[in-house]
PDB file of C-alpha atoms in Angstrom:
ATOM      1  CA  MET A   1     -23.982  -6.035  27.866  1.00 86.00           C
ATOM      2  CA  ILE A   2     -23.731  -9.386  26.112  1.00 85.00           C
ATOM      3  CA  ILE A   3     -24.382 -12.459  28.268  1.00 81.00           C
ATOM      4  CA  GLY A   4     -24.180 -16.019  27.073  1.00 79.00           C
ATOM      5  CA  SER A   5     -25.835 -18.999  28.754  1.00 74.00           C
ATOM      6  CA  ASP A   6     -24.825 -22.503  29.392  1.00 73.00           C
ATOM      7  CA  THR A   7     -28.360 -23.749  29.632  1.00 75.00           C
ATOM      8  CA  ARG A   8     -28.896 -27.352  28.565  1.00 79.00           C
ATOM      9  CA  SER A   9     -32.571 -26.897  27.706  1.00 78.00           C
ATOM     10  CA  PHE A  10     -31.858 -28.069  24.101  1.00 82.00           C
ATOM     11  CA  VAL A  11     -30.907 -31.588  25.349  1.00 84.00           C
ATOM     12  CA  GLN A  12     -33.602 -34.040  24.166  1.00 86.00           C
ATOM     13  CA  SER A  13     -31.947 -37.392  23.610  1.00 89.00           C
ATOM     14  CA  GLU A  14     -29.847 -39.660  25.743  1.00 88.00           C
ATOM     15  CA  ALA A  15     -26.906 -39.098  23.275  1.00 90.00           C
ATOM     16  CA  ASP A  16     -27.222 -35.359  23.807  1.00 85.00           C
ATOM     17  CA  LYS A  17     -27.343 -35.793  27.530  1.00 83.00           C
ATOM     18  CA  GLN A  18     -24.100 -37.837  27.506  1.00 84.00           C
ATOM     19  CA  ALA A  19     -22.472 -35.272  25.167  1.00 85.00           C
ATOM     20  CA  PHE A  20     -23.566 -32.027  26.866  1.00 79.00           C
ATOM     21  CA  THR A  21     -24.063 -32.743  30.604  1.00 79.00           C
ATOM     22  CA  ASP A  22     -22.113 -34.041  33.559  1.00 76.00           C
ATOM     23  CA  GLN A  23     -22.595 -34.323  37.314  1.00 73.00           C
ATOM     24  CA  ASN A  24     -22.278 -30.572  37.738  1.00 69.00           C
ATOM     25  CA  THR A  25     -24.125 -29.429  34.606  1.00 71.00           C
ATOM     26  CA  THR A  26     -27.491 -31.061  34.363  1.00 70.00           C
ATOM     27  CA  VAL A  27     -30.518 -30.577  32.083  1.00 74.00           C
ATOM     28  CA  ASP A  28     -32.562 -29.402  35.066  1.00 75.00           C
ATOM     29  CA  GLY A  29     -29.898 -27.123  36.535  1.00 70.00           C
ATOM     30  CA  PRO A  30     -30.015 -23.386  36.426  1.00 68.00           C
ATOM     31  CA  ALA A  31     -28.754 -21.512  33.409  1.00 66.00           C
ATOM     32  CA  ARG A  32     -25.462 -19.864  34.331  1.00 67.00           C
ATOM     33  CA  SER A  33     -23.677 -17.169  32.418  1.00 68.00           C
ATOM     34  CA  ASP A  34     -20.689 -18.487  30.526  1.00 73.00           C
ATOM     35  CA  THR A  35     -19.820 -15.250  28.686  1.00 81.00           C
ATOM     36  CA  MET A  36     -20.054 -11.660  29.975  1.00 87.00           C
ATOM     37  CA  MET A  37     -19.010  -8.746  27.825  1.00 91.00           C
ATOM     38  CA  VAL A  38     -19.619  -5.039  27.684  1.00 94.00           C
ATOM     39  CA  LEU A  39     -19.668  -3.653  24.197  1.00 95.00           C
ATOM     40  CA  HIS A  40     -18.956   0.008  23.424  1.00 96.00           C
ATOM     41  CA  ALA A  41     -20.388   0.509  19.961  1.00 95.00           C
ATOM     42  CA  ASP A  42     -18.892   3.504  18.116  1.00 96.00           C
ATOM     43  CA  GLY A  43     -18.311   2.556  14.472  1.00 96.00           C
ATOM     44  CA  LYS A  44     -14.615   1.879  13.816  1.00 96.00           C
ATOM     45  CA  ASN A  45     -13.828   2.804  17.432  1.00 97.00           C
ATOM     46  CA  SER A  46     -15.957  -0.025  18.853  1.00 96.00           C
ATOM     47  CA  TYR A  47     -14.504  -2.394  21.441  1.00 96.00           C
ATOM     48  CA  ALA A  48     -15.624  -5.084  23.884  1.00 95.00           C
ATOM     49  CA  VAL A  49     -14.452  -5.891  27.378  1.00 95.00           C
ATOM     50  CA  SER A  50     -14.763  -9.538  28.429  1.00 93.00           C
ATOM     51  CA  PHE A  51     -15.113 -10.592  32.070  1.00 89.00           C
ATOM     52  CA  PRO A  52     -13.876 -14.087  32.962  1.00 86.00           C
ATOM     53  CA  ARG A  53     -16.813 -16.141  34.407  1.00 78.00           C
ATOM     54  CA  ASP A  54     -14.512 -17.330  37.239  1.00 83.00           C
ATOM     55  CA  LEU A  55     -13.677 -13.728  38.261  1.00 88.00           C
ATOM     56  CA  TYR A  56     -14.215 -13.422  42.000  1.00 89.00           C
ATOM     57  CA  VAL A  57     -16.301 -10.373  43.027  1.00 88.00           C
ATOM     58  CA  ASN A  58     -18.195  -9.161  46.053  1.00 87.00           C
ATOM     59  CA  ILE A  59     -21.814 -10.269  45.731  1.00 82.00           C
ATOM     60  CA  PRO A  60     -23.867  -8.074  48.067  1.00 80.00           C
ATOM     61  CA  GLY A  61     -25.601 -10.196  50.757  1.00 80.00           C
ATOM     62  CA  HIS A  62     -23.592 -13.269  49.806  1.00 80.00           C
ATOM     63  CA  GLY A  63     -19.874 -12.376  50.234  1.00 85.00           C
ATOM     64  CA  LYS A  64     -17.310 -13.188  47.604  1.00 88.00           C
ATOM     65  CA  GLY A  65     -18.045 -15.475  44.739  1.00 84.00           C
ATOM     66  CA  LYS A  66     -17.706 -16.080  41.062  1.00 83.00           C
ATOM     67  CA  ILE A  67     -19.241 -13.423  38.808  1.00 81.00           C
ATOM     68  CA  ASN A  68     -21.397 -16.049  37.021  1.00 75.00           C
ATOM     69  CA  ALA A  69     -22.816 -17.087  40.392  1.00 72.00           C
ATOM     70  CA  ALA A  70     -23.827 -13.384  41.008  1.00 73.00           C
ATOM     71  CA  PHE A  71     -25.600 -13.410  37.659  1.00 64.00           C
ATOM     72  CA  ASN A  72     -27.400 -16.649  38.658  1.00 61.00           C
ATOM     73  CA  GLU A  73     -28.626 -15.132  41.965  1.00 58.00           C
ATOM     74  CA  GLY A  74     -30.265 -12.217  40.161  1.00 55.00           C
ATOM     75  CA  ARG A  75     -31.200  -8.880  41.516  1.00 54.00           C
ATOM     76  CA  LYS A  76     -32.856  -8.927  44.981  1.00 52.00           C
ATOM     77  CA  ARG A  77     -35.673  -6.484  45.446  1.00 51.00           C
ATOM     78  CA  SER A  78     -36.014  -4.571  48.629  1.00 49.00           C
ATOM     79  CA  SER A  79     -39.262  -4.910  50.555  1.00 48.00           C
ATOM     80  CA  THR A  80     -39.215  -1.133  51.178  1.00 47.00           C
ATOM     81  CA  PRO A  81     -40.032   1.301  48.358  1.00 46.00           C
TER      82      PRO A  81
END
């Protein structure tokens, strides 16, 4: 699995802040996945399948939402072994 991130942790200057952030994407905000691919590596027969970040999926315990939001929530651990 290949997952990209839209983190803005690299933003240091005010010019970078203006160029790379907006009201919905802040320096302090959580890193969200902006690219999700599954790669099948088999020499010349290799291929990748890309999943759109706005793909609506069922997120267990949360209902339907965008797949990148499911990535942001992370795996929830059960309190029972």
